[in-house]
mmCIF file of C-alpha atoms in Angstrom:
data_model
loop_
_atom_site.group_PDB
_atom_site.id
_atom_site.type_symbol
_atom_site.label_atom_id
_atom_site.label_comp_id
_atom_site.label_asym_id
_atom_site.label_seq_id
_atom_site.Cartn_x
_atom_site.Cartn_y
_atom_site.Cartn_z
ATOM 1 C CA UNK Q 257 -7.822 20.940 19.758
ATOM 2 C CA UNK Q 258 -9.735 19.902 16.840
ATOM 3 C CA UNK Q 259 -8.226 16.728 16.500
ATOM 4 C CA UNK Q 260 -7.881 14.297 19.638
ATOM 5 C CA UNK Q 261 -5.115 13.265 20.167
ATOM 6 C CA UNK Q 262 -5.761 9.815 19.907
ATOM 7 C CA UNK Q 263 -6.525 10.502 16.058
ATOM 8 C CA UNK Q 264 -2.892 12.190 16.004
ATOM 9 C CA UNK Q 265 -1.581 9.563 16.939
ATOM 10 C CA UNK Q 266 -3.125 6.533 15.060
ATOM 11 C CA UNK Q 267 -2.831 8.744 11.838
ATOM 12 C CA UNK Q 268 0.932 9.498 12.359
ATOM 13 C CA UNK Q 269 1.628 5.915 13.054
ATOM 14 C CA UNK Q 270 -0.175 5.121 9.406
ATOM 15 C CA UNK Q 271 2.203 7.984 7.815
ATOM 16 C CA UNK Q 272 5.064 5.613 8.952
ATOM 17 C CA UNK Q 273 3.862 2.971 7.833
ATOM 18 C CA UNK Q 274 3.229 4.395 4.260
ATOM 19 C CA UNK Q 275 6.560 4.829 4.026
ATOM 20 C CA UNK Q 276 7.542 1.285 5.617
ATOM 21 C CA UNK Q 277 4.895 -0.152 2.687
ATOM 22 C CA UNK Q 278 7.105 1.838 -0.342
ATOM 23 C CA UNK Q 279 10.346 0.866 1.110
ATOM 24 C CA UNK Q 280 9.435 -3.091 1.295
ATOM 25 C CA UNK Q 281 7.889 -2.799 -1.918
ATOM 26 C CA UNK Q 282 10.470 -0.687 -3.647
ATOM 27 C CA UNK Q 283 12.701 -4.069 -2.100
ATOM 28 C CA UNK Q 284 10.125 -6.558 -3.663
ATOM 29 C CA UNK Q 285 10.074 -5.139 -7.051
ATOM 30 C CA UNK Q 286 13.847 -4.742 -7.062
ATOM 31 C CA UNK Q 287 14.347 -8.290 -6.521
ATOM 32 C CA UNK Q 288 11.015 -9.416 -9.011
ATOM 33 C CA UNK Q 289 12.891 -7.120 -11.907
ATOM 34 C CA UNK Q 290 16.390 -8.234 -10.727
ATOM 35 C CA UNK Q 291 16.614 -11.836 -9.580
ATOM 36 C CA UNK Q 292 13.706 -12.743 -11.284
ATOM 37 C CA UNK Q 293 13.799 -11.116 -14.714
ATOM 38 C CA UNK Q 294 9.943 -9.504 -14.340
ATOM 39 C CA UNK Q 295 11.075 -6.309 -15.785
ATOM 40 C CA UNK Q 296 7.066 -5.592 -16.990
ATOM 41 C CA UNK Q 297 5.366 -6.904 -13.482
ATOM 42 C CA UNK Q 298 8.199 -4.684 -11.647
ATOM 43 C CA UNK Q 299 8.052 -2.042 -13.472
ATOM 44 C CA UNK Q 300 3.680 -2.149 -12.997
ATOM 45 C CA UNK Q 301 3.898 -2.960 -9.535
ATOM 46 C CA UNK Q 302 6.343 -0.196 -8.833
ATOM 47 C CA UNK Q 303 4.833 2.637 -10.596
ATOM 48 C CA UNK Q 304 1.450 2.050 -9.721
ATOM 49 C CA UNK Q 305 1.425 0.694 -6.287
ATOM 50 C CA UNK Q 306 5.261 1.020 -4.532
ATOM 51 C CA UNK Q 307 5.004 4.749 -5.480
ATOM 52 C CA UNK Q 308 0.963 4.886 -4.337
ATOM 53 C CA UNK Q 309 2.289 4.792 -0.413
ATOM 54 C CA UNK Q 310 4.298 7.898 -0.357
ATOM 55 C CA UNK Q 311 1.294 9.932 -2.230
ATOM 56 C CA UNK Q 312 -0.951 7.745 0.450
ATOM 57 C CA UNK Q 313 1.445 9.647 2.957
ATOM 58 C CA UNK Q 314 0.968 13.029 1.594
ATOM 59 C CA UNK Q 315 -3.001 12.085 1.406
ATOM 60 C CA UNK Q 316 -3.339 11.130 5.225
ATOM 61 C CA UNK Q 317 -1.204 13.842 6.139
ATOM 62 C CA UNK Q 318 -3.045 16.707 4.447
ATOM 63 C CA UNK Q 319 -6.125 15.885 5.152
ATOM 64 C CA UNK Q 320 -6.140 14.490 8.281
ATOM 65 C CA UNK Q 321 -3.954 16.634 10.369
ATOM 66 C CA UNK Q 322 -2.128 19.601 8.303
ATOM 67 C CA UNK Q 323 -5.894 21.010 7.610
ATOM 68 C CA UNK Q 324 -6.328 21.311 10.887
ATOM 69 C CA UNK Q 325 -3.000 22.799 11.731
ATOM 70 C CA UNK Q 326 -1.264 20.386 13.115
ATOM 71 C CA UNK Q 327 2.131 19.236 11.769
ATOM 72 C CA UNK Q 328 3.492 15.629 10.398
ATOM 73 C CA UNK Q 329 5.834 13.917 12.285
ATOM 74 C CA UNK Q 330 8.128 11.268 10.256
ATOM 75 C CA UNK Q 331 8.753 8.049 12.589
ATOM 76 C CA UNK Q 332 11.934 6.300 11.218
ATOM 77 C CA UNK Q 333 11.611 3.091 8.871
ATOM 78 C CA UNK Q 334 13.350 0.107 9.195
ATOM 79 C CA UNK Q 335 15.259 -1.650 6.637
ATOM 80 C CA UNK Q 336 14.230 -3.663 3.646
ATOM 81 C CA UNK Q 337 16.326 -6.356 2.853
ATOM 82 C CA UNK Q 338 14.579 -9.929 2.258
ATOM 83 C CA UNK Q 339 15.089 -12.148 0.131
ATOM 84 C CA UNK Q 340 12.662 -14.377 -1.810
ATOM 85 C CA UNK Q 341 12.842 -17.626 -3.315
ATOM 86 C CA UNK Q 342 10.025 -17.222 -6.443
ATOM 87 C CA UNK Q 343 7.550 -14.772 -7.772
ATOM 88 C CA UNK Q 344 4.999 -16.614 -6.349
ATOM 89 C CA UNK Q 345 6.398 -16.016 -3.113
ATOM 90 C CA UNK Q 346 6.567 -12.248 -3.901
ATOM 91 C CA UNK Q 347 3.607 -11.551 -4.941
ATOM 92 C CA UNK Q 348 1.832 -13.639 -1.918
ATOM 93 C CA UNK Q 349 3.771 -11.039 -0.087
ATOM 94 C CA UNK Q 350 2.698 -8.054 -1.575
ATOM 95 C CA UNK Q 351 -1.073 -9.282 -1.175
ATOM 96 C CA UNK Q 352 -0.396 -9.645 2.236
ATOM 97 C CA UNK Q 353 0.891 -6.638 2.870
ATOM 98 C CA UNK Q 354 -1.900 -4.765 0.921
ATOM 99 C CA UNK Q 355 -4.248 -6.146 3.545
ATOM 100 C CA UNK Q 356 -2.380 -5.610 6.187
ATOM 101 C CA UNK Q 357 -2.450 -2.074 5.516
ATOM 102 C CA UNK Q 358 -5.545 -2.080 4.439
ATOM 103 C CA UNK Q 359 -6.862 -2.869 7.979
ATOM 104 C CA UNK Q 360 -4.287 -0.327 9.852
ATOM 105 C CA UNK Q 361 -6.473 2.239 7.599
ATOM 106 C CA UNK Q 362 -9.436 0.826 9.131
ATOM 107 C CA UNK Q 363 -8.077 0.675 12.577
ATOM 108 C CA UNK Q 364 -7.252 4.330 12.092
ATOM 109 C CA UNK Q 365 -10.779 4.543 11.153
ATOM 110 C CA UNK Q 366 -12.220 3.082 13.968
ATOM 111 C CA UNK Q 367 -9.939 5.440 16.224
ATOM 112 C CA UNK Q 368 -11.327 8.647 15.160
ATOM 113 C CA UNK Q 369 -14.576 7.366 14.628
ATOM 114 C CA UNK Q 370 -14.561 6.549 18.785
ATOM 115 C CA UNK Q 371 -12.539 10.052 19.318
ATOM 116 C CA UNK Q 372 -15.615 11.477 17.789
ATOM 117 C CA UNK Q 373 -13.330 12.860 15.141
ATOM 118 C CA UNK Q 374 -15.943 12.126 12.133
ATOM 119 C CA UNK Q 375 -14.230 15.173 10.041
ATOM 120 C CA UNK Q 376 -11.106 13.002 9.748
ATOM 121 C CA UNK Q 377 -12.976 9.517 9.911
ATOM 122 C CA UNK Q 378 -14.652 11.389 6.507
ATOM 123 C CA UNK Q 379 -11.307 11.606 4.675
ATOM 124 C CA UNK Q 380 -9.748 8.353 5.999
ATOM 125 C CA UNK Q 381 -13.070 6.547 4.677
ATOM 126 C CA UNK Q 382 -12.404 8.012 1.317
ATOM 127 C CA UNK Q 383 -9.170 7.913 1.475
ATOM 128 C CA UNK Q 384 -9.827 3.700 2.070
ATOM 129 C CA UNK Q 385 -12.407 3.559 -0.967
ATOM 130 C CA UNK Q 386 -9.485 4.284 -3.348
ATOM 131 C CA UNK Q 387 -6.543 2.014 -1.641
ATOM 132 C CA UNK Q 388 -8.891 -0.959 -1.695
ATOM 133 C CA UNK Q 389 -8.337 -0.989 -5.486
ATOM 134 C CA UNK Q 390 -4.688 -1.557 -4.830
ATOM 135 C CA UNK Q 391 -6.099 -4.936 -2.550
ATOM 136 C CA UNK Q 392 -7.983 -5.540 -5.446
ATOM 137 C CA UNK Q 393 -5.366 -5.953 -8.240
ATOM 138 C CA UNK Q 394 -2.885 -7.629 -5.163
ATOM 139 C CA UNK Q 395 -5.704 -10.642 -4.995
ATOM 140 C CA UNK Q 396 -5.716 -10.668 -8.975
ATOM 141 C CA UNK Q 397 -2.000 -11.063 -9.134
ATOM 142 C CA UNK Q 398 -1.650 -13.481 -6.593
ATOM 143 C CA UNK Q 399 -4.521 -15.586 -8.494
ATOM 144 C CA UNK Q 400 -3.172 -15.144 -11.635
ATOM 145 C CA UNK Q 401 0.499 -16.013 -10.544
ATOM 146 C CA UNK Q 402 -0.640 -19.023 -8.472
ATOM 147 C CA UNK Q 403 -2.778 -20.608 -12.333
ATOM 148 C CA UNK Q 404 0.675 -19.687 -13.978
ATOM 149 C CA UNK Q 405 2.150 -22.126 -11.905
ATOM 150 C CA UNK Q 406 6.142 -22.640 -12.482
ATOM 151 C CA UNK Q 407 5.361 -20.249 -15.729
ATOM 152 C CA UNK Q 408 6.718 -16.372 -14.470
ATOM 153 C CA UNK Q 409 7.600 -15.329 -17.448
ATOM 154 C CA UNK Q 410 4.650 -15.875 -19.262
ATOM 155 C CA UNK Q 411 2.613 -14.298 -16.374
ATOM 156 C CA UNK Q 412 5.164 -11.107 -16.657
ATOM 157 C CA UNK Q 413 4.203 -10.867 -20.410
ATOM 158 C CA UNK Q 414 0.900 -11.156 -19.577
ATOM 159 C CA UNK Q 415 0.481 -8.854 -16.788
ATOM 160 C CA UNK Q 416 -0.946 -5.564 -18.587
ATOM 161 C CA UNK Q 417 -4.144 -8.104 -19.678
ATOM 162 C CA UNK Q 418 -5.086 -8.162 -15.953
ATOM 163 C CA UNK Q 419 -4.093 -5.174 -14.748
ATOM 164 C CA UNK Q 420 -6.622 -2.823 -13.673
ATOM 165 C CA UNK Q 421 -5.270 0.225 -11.941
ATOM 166 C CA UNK Q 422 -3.566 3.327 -13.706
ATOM 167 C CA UNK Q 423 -1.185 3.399 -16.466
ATOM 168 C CA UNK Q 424 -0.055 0.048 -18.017
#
């Protein structure tokens, strides 16, 4: 096989948890437009990051196995029901996450890398350089929010001044 199967692994475990990352924040934004009346930071958040985990999914999966002929597997997700108790707290999360998930990519990484699977350790690494921009504008919202203080609606009308990925 062209892939170990080690790499097969690690990579379908990061597919699943693409789609665990859109489902808890699909739940975060709901509850930051909803509860918390961020309809611009939601709306941001959840075009340009909550939707960039599913496309991450496609990415990993293309590249990484289906090129090589070998088929995705979809592991189930769990639920996504938490509650939060600011926007503070929400966006802490979200950074959090991004990290998180930021070094699964790199444990992934590391896998194939040790598999001597350096075709797919190519893509993943590239693959990385573009999610780390998502980290990137996680740390700036969790800065900003945290200098807004008690003040979330006047960081939601400010949010497109300090965005920096995509559309705004």
């Amino acid at each position: 096989m062209i892939v170990s199967e080690n790499t097969i692994q690690a990579v379908t475990e990061l597919i699943k948890k693409c789609f665990e990352e859109n489902r808890a924040f699909d739940r975060m934004v709901s509850v930051l437009g909803v509860d918390f009346a961020c309809s611009n930071s939601a709306e941001l958040i959840h075009k340009n990051i909550a939707h960039a985990f599913p496309a991450l999914a496609d990415d990993f999966g293309a590249r990484c196995l289906e090129r090589y002929n070998i088929s995705v597997k979809y592991g189930a997700t769990p639920a996504a029901e938490e509650n939060y108790n600011s926007v503070e707290e929400i966006i802490a999360r979200m950074e959090a996450r991004s990290i998180e998930f930021q070094i699964a990519i790199m444990g992934v990484c590391k896998i194939s890398c040790d598999n001597n699977d350096i075709h797919v350790y190519s893509d993943l690494i590239e693959i990385l350089r573009g999610y780390n921009n998502i980290v990137e504008q996680l740390i700036l919202l969790h800065d900003k929010i945290k200098a807004y203080g008690s003040n979330a609606m006047a960081f939601d009308h400010d949010i497109s001044t300090f965005w920096i990925l995509g559309d705004k």
